[in-house]
PDB file of C-alpha atoms in Angstrom:
ATOM      1  CA  ASP A 776      11.710 -22.400  10.666  1.00 63.00           C
ATOM      2  CA  LEU A 777      11.185 -19.484  13.036  1.00 61.00           C
ATOM      3  CA  PRO A 778      14.507 -17.828  13.906  1.00 71.00           C
ATOM      4  CA  SER A 779      15.130 -17.046  17.580  1.00 77.00           C
ATOM      5  CA  ARG A 780      16.859 -13.750  16.825  1.00 72.00           C
ATOM      6  CA  SER A 781      17.502 -11.281  14.040  1.00 74.00           C
ATOM      7  CA  GLY A 782      20.379  -9.019  14.958  1.00 75.00           C
ATOM      8  CA  ALA A 783      19.642  -7.576  18.381  1.00 83.00           C
ATOM      9  CA  TYR A 784      15.939  -8.448  18.196  1.00 89.00           C
ATOM     10  CA  GLU A 785      14.285 -11.442  19.847  1.00 89.00           C
ATOM     11  CA  VAL A 786      11.775 -13.043  17.468  1.00 90.00           C
ATOM     12  CA  ARG A 787       8.468 -13.999  19.119  1.00 89.00           C
ATOM     13  CA  GLY A 788       6.386 -15.167  16.160  1.00 89.00           C
ATOM     14  CA  GLU A 789       5.468 -14.643  12.511  1.00 90.00           C
ATOM     15  CA  LEU A 790       2.865 -12.033  11.567  1.00 87.00           C
ATOM     16  CA  GLY A 791       2.782 -12.490   7.802  1.00 82.00           C
ATOM     17  CA  ARG A 792       4.806 -12.773   4.613  1.00 78.00           C
ATOM     18  CA  GLY A 793       4.750 -11.689   0.997  1.00 71.00           C
ATOM     19  CA  GLY A 794       6.784 -12.158  -2.151  1.00 65.00           C
ATOM     20  CA  MET A 795       9.807 -10.253  -0.842  1.00 67.00           C
ATOM     21  CA  GLY A 796       9.719 -10.299   2.919  1.00 78.00           C
ATOM     22  CA  VAL A 797       8.452 -11.810   6.145  1.00 86.00           C
ATOM     23  CA  VAL A 798       7.176  -9.842   9.139  1.00 89.00           C
ATOM     24  CA  TYR A 799       7.804 -11.077  12.670  1.00 90.00           C
ATOM     25  CA  ARG A 800       6.605 -10.030  16.087  1.00 92.00           C
ATOM     26  CA  ALA A 801       9.837  -9.232  17.900  1.00 93.00           C
ATOM     27  CA  CYS A 802      11.165  -7.606  21.039  1.00 92.00           C
ATOM     28  CA  ASP A 803      13.685  -4.788  21.265  1.00 88.00           C
ATOM     29  CA  PRO A 804      15.637  -5.818  24.405  1.00 85.00           C
ATOM     30  CA  ASP A 805      17.212  -2.383  24.883  1.00 84.00           C
ATOM     31  CA  LEU A 806      13.953  -0.440  24.926  1.00 84.00           C
ATOM     32  CA  ARG A 807      11.866  -3.381  26.183  1.00 86.00           C
ATOM     33  CA  ARG A 808       9.150  -2.899  23.600  1.00 90.00           C
ATOM     34  CA  GLU A 809       7.548  -5.172  21.038  1.00 93.00           C
ATOM     35  CA  VAL A 810       8.008  -4.244  17.405  1.00 93.00           C
ATOM     36  CA  ALA A 811       7.153  -5.574  13.964  1.00 91.00           C
ATOM     37  CA  LEU A 812      10.353  -6.763  12.292  1.00 90.00           C
ATOM     38  CA  LYS A 813      10.351  -6.973   8.480  1.00 87.00           C
ATOM     39  CA  VAL A 814      13.152  -9.064   6.980  1.00 85.00           C
ATOM     40  CA  LEU A 815      13.926  -9.387   3.286  1.00 79.00           C
ATOM     41  CA  LEU A 816      13.804 -13.005   2.141  1.00 74.00           C
ATOM     42  CA  VAL A 817      17.246 -13.287   0.581  1.00 67.00           C
ATOM     43  CA  SER A 818      17.603 -16.144  -1.889  1.00 61.00           C
ATOM     44  CA  GLY A 819      19.169 -16.832  -5.254  1.00 54.00           C
ATOM     45  CA  ARG A 820      16.298 -15.041  -7.003  1.00 55.00           C
ATOM     46  CA  VAL A 821      16.588 -11.874  -4.921  1.00 56.00           C
ATOM     47  CA  GLY A 822      19.004  -9.509  -6.592  1.00 65.00           C
ATOM     48  CA  HIS A 823      20.254  -6.000  -6.155  1.00 71.00           C
ATOM     49  CA  ASP A 824      16.984  -4.431  -7.350  1.00 73.00           C
ATOM     50  CA  ALA A 825      14.960  -6.224  -4.677  1.00 69.00           C
ATOM     51  CA  VAL A 826      17.375  -5.189  -1.940  1.00 74.00           C
ATOM     52  CA  GLU A 827      17.301  -1.601  -3.167  1.00 77.00           C
ATOM     53  CA  ARG A 828      13.466  -1.621  -3.178  1.00 75.00           C
ATOM     54  CA  PHE A 829      13.540  -2.907   0.386  1.00 73.00           C
ATOM     55  CA  HIS A 830      15.912  -0.163   1.538  1.00 78.00           C
ATOM     56  CA  ARG A 831      13.846   2.417  -0.373  1.00 77.00           C
ATOM     57  CA  GLU A 832      10.760   1.259   1.535  1.00 73.00           C
ATOM     58  CA  ALA A 833      12.513   1.841   4.841  1.00 78.00           C
ATOM     59  CA  ARG A 834      13.995   5.207   3.850  1.00 80.00           C
ATOM     60  CA  ALA A 835      10.700   6.521   2.506  1.00 78.00           C
ATOM     61  CA  ALA A 836       8.617   5.422   5.476  1.00 78.00           C
ATOM     62  CA  ALA A 837      11.191   6.544   8.058  1.00 83.00           C
ATOM     63  CA  LYS A 838      11.006  10.026   6.547  1.00 83.00           C
ATOM     64  CA  LEU A 839       7.347  10.291   7.514  1.00 89.00           C
ATOM     65  CA  SER A 840       5.851  11.053  10.937  1.00 91.00           C
ATOM     66  CA  HIS A 841       2.067  11.016  10.853  1.00 94.00           C
ATOM     67  CA  PRO A 842      -0.589   9.288  12.983  1.00 93.00           C
ATOM     68  CA  GLY A 843      -1.992   7.662   9.838  1.00 95.00           C
ATOM     69  CA  ILE A 844       1.326   6.096   8.742  1.00 93.00           C
ATOM     70  CA  VAL A 845       3.157   3.258  10.470  1.00 90.00           C
ATOM     71  CA  GLN A 846       6.279   4.543  12.261  1.00 88.00           C
ATOM     72  CA  ILE A 847       9.680   3.103  11.319  1.00 88.00           C
ATOM     73  CA  HIS A 848      12.063   2.648  14.267  1.00 88.00           C
ATOM     74  CA  ASP A 849      15.272   1.097  12.950  1.00 86.00           C
ATOM     75  CA  VAL A 850      16.937  -0.055   9.721  1.00 83.00           C
ATOM     76  CA  GLY A 851      19.793  -2.528   9.498  1.00 83.00           C
ATOM     77  CA  GLU A 852      21.118  -5.878   8.339  1.00 82.00           C
ATOM     78  CA  ALA A 853      21.637  -9.156  10.190  1.00 82.00           C
ATOM     79  CA  ASP A 854      23.192 -12.371   8.844  1.00 79.00           C
ATOM     80  CA  GLY A 855      23.260 -10.833   5.381  1.00 78.00           C
ATOM     81  CA  LYS A 856      19.513 -10.069   5.449  1.00 81.00           C
ATOM     82  CA  PRO A 857      18.288  -6.452   5.385  1.00 84.00           C
ATOM     83  CA  TYR A 858      15.593  -5.616   7.922  1.00 86.00           C
ATOM     84  CA  TYR A 859      13.721  -2.748   9.479  1.00 86.00           C
ATOM     85  CA  THR A 860      11.545  -2.476  12.562  1.00 89.00           C
ATOM     86  CA  MET A 861       8.308  -0.563  12.919  1.00 88.00           C
ATOM     87  CA  GLU A 862       5.606  -0.003  15.479  1.00 89.00           C
ATOM     88  CA  LEU A 863       3.584  -3.109  16.218  1.00 90.00           C
ATOM     89  CA  LEU A 864      -0.009  -2.433  15.224  1.00 85.00           C
ATOM     90  CA  PRO A 865      -2.808  -4.240  17.067  1.00 85.00           C
ATOM     91  CA  GLY A 866      -5.353  -4.177  14.242  1.00 87.00           C
ATOM     92  CA  ARG A 867      -6.208  -6.151  11.109  1.00 90.00           C
ATOM     93  CA  GLY A 868      -5.785  -5.513   7.423  1.00 91.00           C
ATOM     94  CA  LEU A 869      -8.664  -3.678   5.793  1.00 95.00           C
ATOM     95  CA  ASP A 870      -8.841  -6.526   3.263  1.00 93.00           C
ATOM     96  CA  GLU A 871      -9.694  -8.934   6.085  1.00 92.00           C
ATOM     97  CA  VAL A 872     -12.333  -6.595   7.512  1.00 94.00           C
ATOM     98  CA  LEU A 873     -13.967  -6.179   4.095  1.00 93.00           C
ATOM     99  CA  ARG A 874     -14.373  -9.956   3.842  1.00 89.00           C
ATOM    100  CA  GLU A 875     -16.136 -10.233   7.214  1.00 80.00           C
ATOM    101  CA  PRO A 876     -18.672  -9.081   5.927  1.00 80.00           C
ATOM    102  CA  GLY A 877     -17.635  -5.523   5.055  1.00 83.00           C
ATOM    103  CA  LEU A 878     -18.251  -2.041   6.417  1.00 91.00           C
ATOM    104  CA  PRO A 879     -21.275   0.256   6.396  1.00 93.00           C
ATOM    105  CA  ALA A 880     -20.762   3.026   3.848  1.00 93.00           C
ATOM    106  CA  ARG A 881     -20.255   5.719   6.497  1.00 94.00           C
ATOM    107  CA  GLU A 882     -17.516   3.711   8.228  1.00 95.00           C
ATOM    108  CA  ALA A 883     -15.868   2.826   4.909  1.00 96.00           C
ATOM    109  CA  VAL A 884     -15.749   6.490   3.933  1.00 96.00           C
ATOM    110  CA  ASP A 885     -14.215   7.449   7.291  1.00 97.00           C
ATOM    111  CA  VAL A 886     -11.468   4.822   6.916  1.00 97.00           C
ATOM    112  CA  ILE A 887     -10.610   5.968   3.393  1.00 97.00           C
ATOM    113  CA  ARG A 888     -10.673   9.614   4.528  1.00 98.00           C
ATOM    114  CA  GLN A 889      -7.973   8.778   7.064  1.00 97.00           C
ATOM    115  CA  VAL A 890      -5.877   7.042   4.404  1.00 97.00           C
ATOM    116  CA  ALA A 891      -6.336  10.024   2.075  1.00 98.00           C
ATOM    117  CA  THR A 892      -5.102  12.377   4.807  1.00 97.00           C
ATOM    118  CA  ALA A 893      -2.003  10.207   5.353  1.00 96.00           C
ATOM    119  CA  LEU A 894      -1.329  10.038   1.609  1.00 96.00           C
ATOM    120  CA  HIS A 895      -1.653  13.811   1.290  1.00 96.00           C
ATOM    121  CA  TYR A 896       0.920  14.222   4.062  1.00 95.00           C
ATOM    122  CA  ALA A 897       3.311  11.817   2.289  1.00 93.00           C
ATOM    123  CA  HIS A 898       2.816  13.489  -1.091  1.00 94.00           C
ATOM    124  CA  GLU A 899       3.577  16.920   0.371  1.00 93.00           C
ATOM    125  CA  ARG A 900       6.925  15.488   1.502  1.00 89.00           C
ATOM    126  CA  GLY A 901       7.798  14.011  -1.868  1.00 87.00           C
ATOM    127  CA  VAL A 902       6.887  10.380  -1.155  1.00 88.00           C
ATOM    128  CA  LEU A 903       4.640   8.225  -3.324  1.00 90.00           C
ATOM    129  CA  HIS A 904       3.276   4.949  -2.019  1.00 90.00           C
ATOM    130  CA  ARG A 905       2.516   3.213  -5.359  1.00 87.00           C
ATOM    131  CA  ASP A 906       0.844   0.182  -3.776  1.00 89.00           C
ATOM    132  CA  VAL A 907      -2.253   1.536  -2.011  1.00 95.00           C
ATOM    133  CA  LYS A 908      -4.708  -1.318  -1.432  1.00 94.00           C
ATOM    134  CA  PRO A 909      -6.842  -2.710   1.414  1.00 95.00           C
ATOM    135  CA  ARG A 910      -4.098  -5.091   2.519  1.00 90.00           C
ATOM    136  CA  ASN A 911      -1.791  -2.121   3.121  1.00 91.00           C
ATOM    137  CA  VAL A 912      -4.261  -0.409   5.431  1.00 95.00           C
ATOM    138  CA  VAL A 913      -4.351  -1.603   9.043  1.00 94.00           C
ATOM    139  CA  VAL A 914      -7.518  -0.759  10.972  1.00 95.00           C
ATOM    140  CA  VAL A 915      -8.344  -0.877  14.672  1.00 93.00           C
ATOM    141  CA  ARG A 916     -11.900  -0.676  16.012  1.00 90.00           C
ATOM    142  CA  GLU A 917     -12.195   1.701  18.968  1.00 91.00           C
ATOM    143  CA  THR A 918     -15.203   3.043  20.815  1.00 88.00           C
ATOM    144  CA  THR A 919     -15.157   6.205  18.704  1.00 89.00           C
ATOM    145  CA  GLY A 920     -14.852   4.346  15.392  1.00 91.00           C
ATOM    146  CA  TRP A 921     -12.126   2.912  13.185  1.00 94.00           C
ATOM    147  CA  ILE A 922      -8.513   4.067  13.318  1.00 95.00           C
ATOM    148  CA  ALA A 923      -6.635   3.476  10.046  1.00 96.00           C
ATOM    149  CA  LYS A 924      -2.900   3.416   9.307  1.00 94.00           C
ATOM    150  CA  LEU A 925      -1.152   3.104   5.962  1.00 94.00           C
ATOM    151  CA  VAL A 926       1.688   0.573   5.855  1.00 88.00           C
ATOM    152  CA  ASP A 927       4.242  -0.912   3.473  1.00 81.00           C
ATOM    153  CA  PHE A 928       5.921   1.688   1.296  1.00 77.00           C
ATOM    154  CA  GLY A 929       7.671  -1.156  -0.534  1.00 67.00           C
ATOM    155  CA  LEU A 930       7.244   0.507  -3.932  1.00 65.00           C
ATOM    156  CA  ALA A 931       7.595   4.074  -2.710  1.00 68.00           C
ATOM    157  CA  LYS A 932       9.621   6.571  -4.708  1.00 66.00           C
ATOM    158  CA  LEU A 933      11.051   9.830  -3.530  1.00 65.00           C
ATOM    159  CA  VAL A 934       9.623  12.312  -6.009  1.00 64.00           C
ATOM    160  CA  GLU A 935      12.517  14.704  -5.757  1.00 54.00           C
ATOM    161  CA  GLN A 936      14.958  11.923  -6.699  1.00 55.00           C
ATOM    162  CA  GLU A 937      12.983  11.162  -9.844  1.00 51.00           C
ATOM    163  CA  LEU A 938      12.857  14.846 -10.744  1.00 49.00           C
ATOM    164  CA  ARG A 939      16.622  15.199 -10.309  1.00 53.00           C
ATOM    165  CA  ALA A 940      17.080  12.147 -12.514  1.00 52.00           C
ATOM    166  CA  GLY A 941      14.860  13.629 -15.205  1.00 49.00           C
ATOM    167  CA  GLY A 942      12.257  10.888 -14.729  1.00 44.00           C
ATOM    168  CA  GLU A 943      14.765   8.160 -15.458  1.00 42.00           C
ATOM    169  CA  GLY A 944      15.128   6.803 -11.944  1.00 40.00           C
ATOM    170  CA  SER A 945      13.905   3.305 -12.817  1.00 41.00           C
ATOM    171  CA  SER A 946      13.343   0.889 -15.660  1.00 38.00           C
ATOM    172  CA  GLY A 947       9.593   1.490 -15.440  1.00 39.00           C
ATOM    173  CA  PRO A 948       6.955   1.619 -12.732  1.00 38.00           C
ATOM    174  CA  THR A 949       5.183  -1.595 -13.609  1.00 39.00           C
ATOM    175  CA  LEU A 950       7.852  -4.146 -14.513  1.00 39.00           C
ATOM    176  CA  THR A 951      11.356  -4.878 -13.330  1.00 39.00           C
ATOM    177  CA  ARG A 952      14.075  -5.923 -15.752  1.00 35.00           C
ATOM    178  CA  THR A 953      13.103  -9.567 -15.119  1.00 37.00           C
ATOM    179  CA  GLY A 954       9.456  -8.892 -15.923  1.00 41.00           C
ATOM    180  CA  GLU A 955       8.217  -9.082 -12.324  1.00 47.00           C
ATOM    181  CA  VAL A 956       5.004  -7.080 -11.847  1.00 53.00           C
ATOM    182  CA  LEU A 957       5.371  -4.503  -9.080  1.00 55.00           C
ATOM    183  CA  GLY A 958       2.293  -3.504  -7.164  1.00 62.00           C
ATOM    184  CA  THR A 959      -1.072  -5.257  -7.052  1.00 80.00           C
ATOM    185  CA  PRO A 960      -2.626  -5.279 -10.541  1.00 88.00           C
ATOM    186  CA  VAL A 961      -6.298  -4.718  -9.641  1.00 93.00           C
ATOM    187  CA  TYR A 962      -5.401  -1.460  -7.853  1.00 95.00           C
ATOM    188  CA  MET A 963      -2.918  -0.164 -10.438  1.00 93.00           C
ATOM    189  CA  SER A 964      -3.584   3.100 -12.218  1.00 94.00           C
ATOM    190  CA  PRO A 965      -3.729   3.174 -16.033  1.00 95.00           C
ATOM    191  CA  GLU A 966      -0.356   4.946 -16.147  1.00 93.00           C
ATOM    192  CA  GLN A 967       1.213   2.223 -13.993  1.00 91.00           C
ATOM    193  CA  VAL A 968      -0.252  -0.434 -16.265  1.00 90.00           C
ATOM    194  CA  ARG A 969       1.196   1.324 -19.309  1.00 88.00           C
ATOM    195  CA  GLY A 970       4.631   1.381 -17.677  1.00 82.00           C
ATOM    196  CA  MET A 971       4.915   5.152 -17.835  1.00 66.00           C
ATOM    197  CA  ARG A 972       7.862   6.683 -16.033  1.00 66.00           C
ATOM    198  CA  ALA A 973       6.137   9.919 -15.083  1.00 73.00           C
ATOM    199  CA  VAL A 974       3.953   8.361 -12.386  1.00 84.00           C
ATOM    200  CA  ASP A 975       3.045  10.932  -9.734  1.00 91.00           C
ATOM    201  CA  ALA A 976       0.767  11.383  -6.732  1.00 94.00           C
ATOM    202  CA  ARG A 977      -2.327  11.070  -8.923  1.00 95.00           C
ATOM    203  CA  SER A 978      -1.530   7.384  -9.385  1.00 95.00           C
ATOM    204  CA  ASP A 979      -1.928   6.917  -5.636  1.00 96.00           C
ATOM    205  CA  VAL A 980      -5.253   8.762  -5.908  1.00 97.00           C
ATOM    206  CA  TYR A 981      -6.435   6.188  -8.449  1.00 97.00           C
ATOM    207  CA  SER A 982      -5.417   3.291  -6.182  1.00 97.00           C
ATOM    208  CA  LEU A 983      -7.155   5.003  -3.280  1.00 98.00           C
ATOM    209  CA  GLY A 984     -10.280   5.248  -5.440  1.00 98.00           C
ATOM    210  CA  ALA A 985     -10.080   1.539  -6.235  1.00 97.00           C
ATOM    211  CA  THR A 986      -9.783   0.833  -2.510  1.00 97.00           C
ATOM    212  CA  LEU A 987     -12.786   3.085  -1.799  1.00 97.00           C
ATOM    213  CA  TYR A 988     -14.786   1.313  -4.533  1.00 97.00           C
ATOM    214  CA  GLU A 989     -14.114  -2.052  -2.882  1.00 96.00           C
ATOM    215  CA  ALA A 990     -14.838  -0.724   0.610  1.00 96.00           C
ATOM    216  CA  LEU A 991     -18.216   0.604  -0.596  1.00 96.00           C
ATOM    217  CA  THR A 992     -19.314  -2.276  -2.820  1.00 95.00           C
ATOM    218  CA  GLY A 993     -17.379  -5.354  -1.729  1.00 93.00           C
ATOM    219  CA  ARG A 994     -16.028  -5.653  -5.292  1.00 93.00           C
ATOM    220  CA  VAL A 995     -12.911  -4.419  -7.069  1.00 95.00           C
ATOM    221  CA  PRO A 996     -13.515  -1.990  -9.972  1.00 96.00           C
ATOM    222  CA  PHE A 997     -12.113  -4.417 -12.534  1.00 95.00           C
ATOM    223  CA  ASP A 998     -11.581  -8.167 -12.421  1.00 91.00           C
ATOM    224  CA  ARG A 999     -10.559 -10.422 -15.280  1.00 90.00           C
ATOM    225  CA  ALA A1000      -9.237 -13.956 -15.654  1.00 88.00           C
ATOM    226  CA  THR A1001      -5.823 -12.990 -17.029  1.00 89.00           C
ATOM    227  CA  LEU A1002      -3.386 -10.191 -16.356  1.00 90.00           C
ATOM    228  CA  ALA A1003      -3.492  -9.081 -19.999  1.00 91.00           C
ATOM    229  CA  GLU A1004      -7.294  -8.787 -19.924  1.00 92.00           C
ATOM    230  CA  LEU A1005      -7.174  -6.937 -16.612  1.00 93.00           C
ATOM    231  CA  PHE A1006      -4.634  -4.420 -17.885  1.00 93.00           C
ATOM    232  CA  GLN A1007      -6.720  -3.846 -21.002  1.00 94.00           C
ATOM    233  CA  VAL A1008      -9.906  -2.964 -19.097  1.00 95.00           C
ATOM    234  CA  ILE A1009      -8.042  -0.766 -16.598  1.00 96.00           C
ATOM    235  CA  VAL A1010      -6.757   1.296 -19.506  1.00 94.00           C
ATOM    236  CA  GLN A1011      -9.863   1.237 -21.737  1.00 94.00           C
ATOM    237  CA  GLU A1012     -13.083   0.656 -19.776  1.00 94.00           C
ATOM    238  CA  ASP A1013     -15.046   2.475 -17.084  1.00 95.00           C
ATOM    239  CA  PRO A1014     -16.032   0.645 -13.888  1.00 96.00           C
ATOM    240  CA  VAL A1015     -19.616  -0.340 -13.158  1.00 96.00           C
ATOM    241  CA  LEU A1016     -21.300   2.442 -11.182  1.00 97.00           C
ATOM    242  CA  PRO A1017     -21.020   1.678  -7.448  1.00 96.00           C
ATOM    243  CA  ARG A1018     -24.750   2.314  -6.948  1.00 95.00           C
ATOM    244  CA  ARG A1019     -25.493  -0.627  -9.237  1.00 96.00           C
ATOM    245  CA  TRP A1020     -24.121  -2.839  -6.459  1.00 95.00           C
ATOM    246  CA  LYS A1021     -25.287  -0.647  -3.561  1.00 94.00           C
ATOM    247  CA  PRO A1022     -28.397   1.326  -4.644  1.00 95.00           C
ATOM    248  CA  ALA A1023     -28.628   3.192  -1.320  1.00 94.00           C
ATOM    249  CA  LEU A1024     -25.139   4.637  -1.707  1.00 94.00           C
ATOM    250  CA  ASP A1025     -24.877   8.421  -1.487  1.00 94.00           C
ATOM    251  CA  GLY A1026     -24.504  10.004  -4.925  1.00 94.00           C
ATOM    252  CA  GLU A1027     -21.764  12.419  -3.861  1.00 96.00           C
ATOM    253  CA  ILE A1028     -19.656   9.571  -2.494  1.00 96.00           C
ATOM    254  CA  GLU A1029     -20.104   7.715  -5.780  1.00 97.00           C
ATOM    255  CA  THR A1030     -18.992  10.831  -7.672  1.00 97.00           C
ATOM    256  CA  ILE A1031     -15.843  11.146  -5.550  1.00 97.00           C
ATOM    257  CA  CYS A1032     -15.026   7.469  -6.060  1.00 97.00           C
ATOM    258  CA  LEU A1033     -15.467   7.658  -9.837  1.00 97.00           C
ATOM    259  CA  ARG A1034     -13.447  10.857 -10.057  1.00 97.00           C
ATOM    260  CA  CYS A1035     -10.528   9.104  -8.371  1.00 97.00           C
ATOM    261  CA  LEU A1036     -10.831   6.344 -10.987  1.00 97.00           C
ATOM    262  CA  GLN A1037     -10.632   8.629 -14.029  1.00 97.00           C
ATOM    263  CA  LYS A1038      -8.284   7.338 -16.746  1.00 96.00           C
ATOM    264  CA  ASP A1039      -6.730  10.773 -17.250  1.00 94.00           C
ATOM    265  CA  PRO A1040      -4.688  11.745 -14.166  1.00 94.00           C
ATOM    266  CA  GLY A1041      -5.617  15.373 -14.775  1.00 93.00           C
ATOM    267  CA  HIS A1042      -9.290  14.586 -14.168  1.00 95.00           C
ATOM    268  CA  ARG A1043      -8.827  12.940 -10.767  1.00 94.00           C
TER     269      ARG A1043
END
């Protein structure tokens, strides 16, 4: 059921939900503005780790102020449920746009360029995203072209915290202690798949490359029937050349895409 309020916010409708949280359209009565309100779905299966990931998402994103990154307004808790509010974006997820029926190569490249600029800004400030994918890119079509914003730092890590902890800030980047897979497997870098602790900004570059590959070709770089098979090919195999699917694709763009998808982070 749709709640009427969450803390001080008036809930107007549901925008979407995932494994951990639900996002509502809400109104801030004090400032008289509409916001997106993300609330953690607290249940018996949601433990301390999930709550900490939720708070980490808010802290990491609130640290950033960039036109290509969704702006966090407020963080709090209401009725025992952690929440944060962010700017309400008028656009659609890039994943939805790519299904209907996709983007011309030039427009796809411009969208990914904007996401790359936002990621670079975040990386310079010690924040990794760790879940870059089309669904986490919101795009708006304007007269001058597409405007893209990166959202949902739900798996973000503050790099300086990991460095201070000697790389031991978590039980592993891919799995929680209960075996839950973090991130979206088809966009995971080889080092995420292996569960390596020393995941850095180059992992985001890989995921950005996988997103670019899909934006250019309409296909993900790797797709298998089972998670085990998918992880194996991400680690061991090279993707099909994008120009096999789109022969008219510019060769330099293909080279950039494939460089992002290198298995060795040092080659990206």
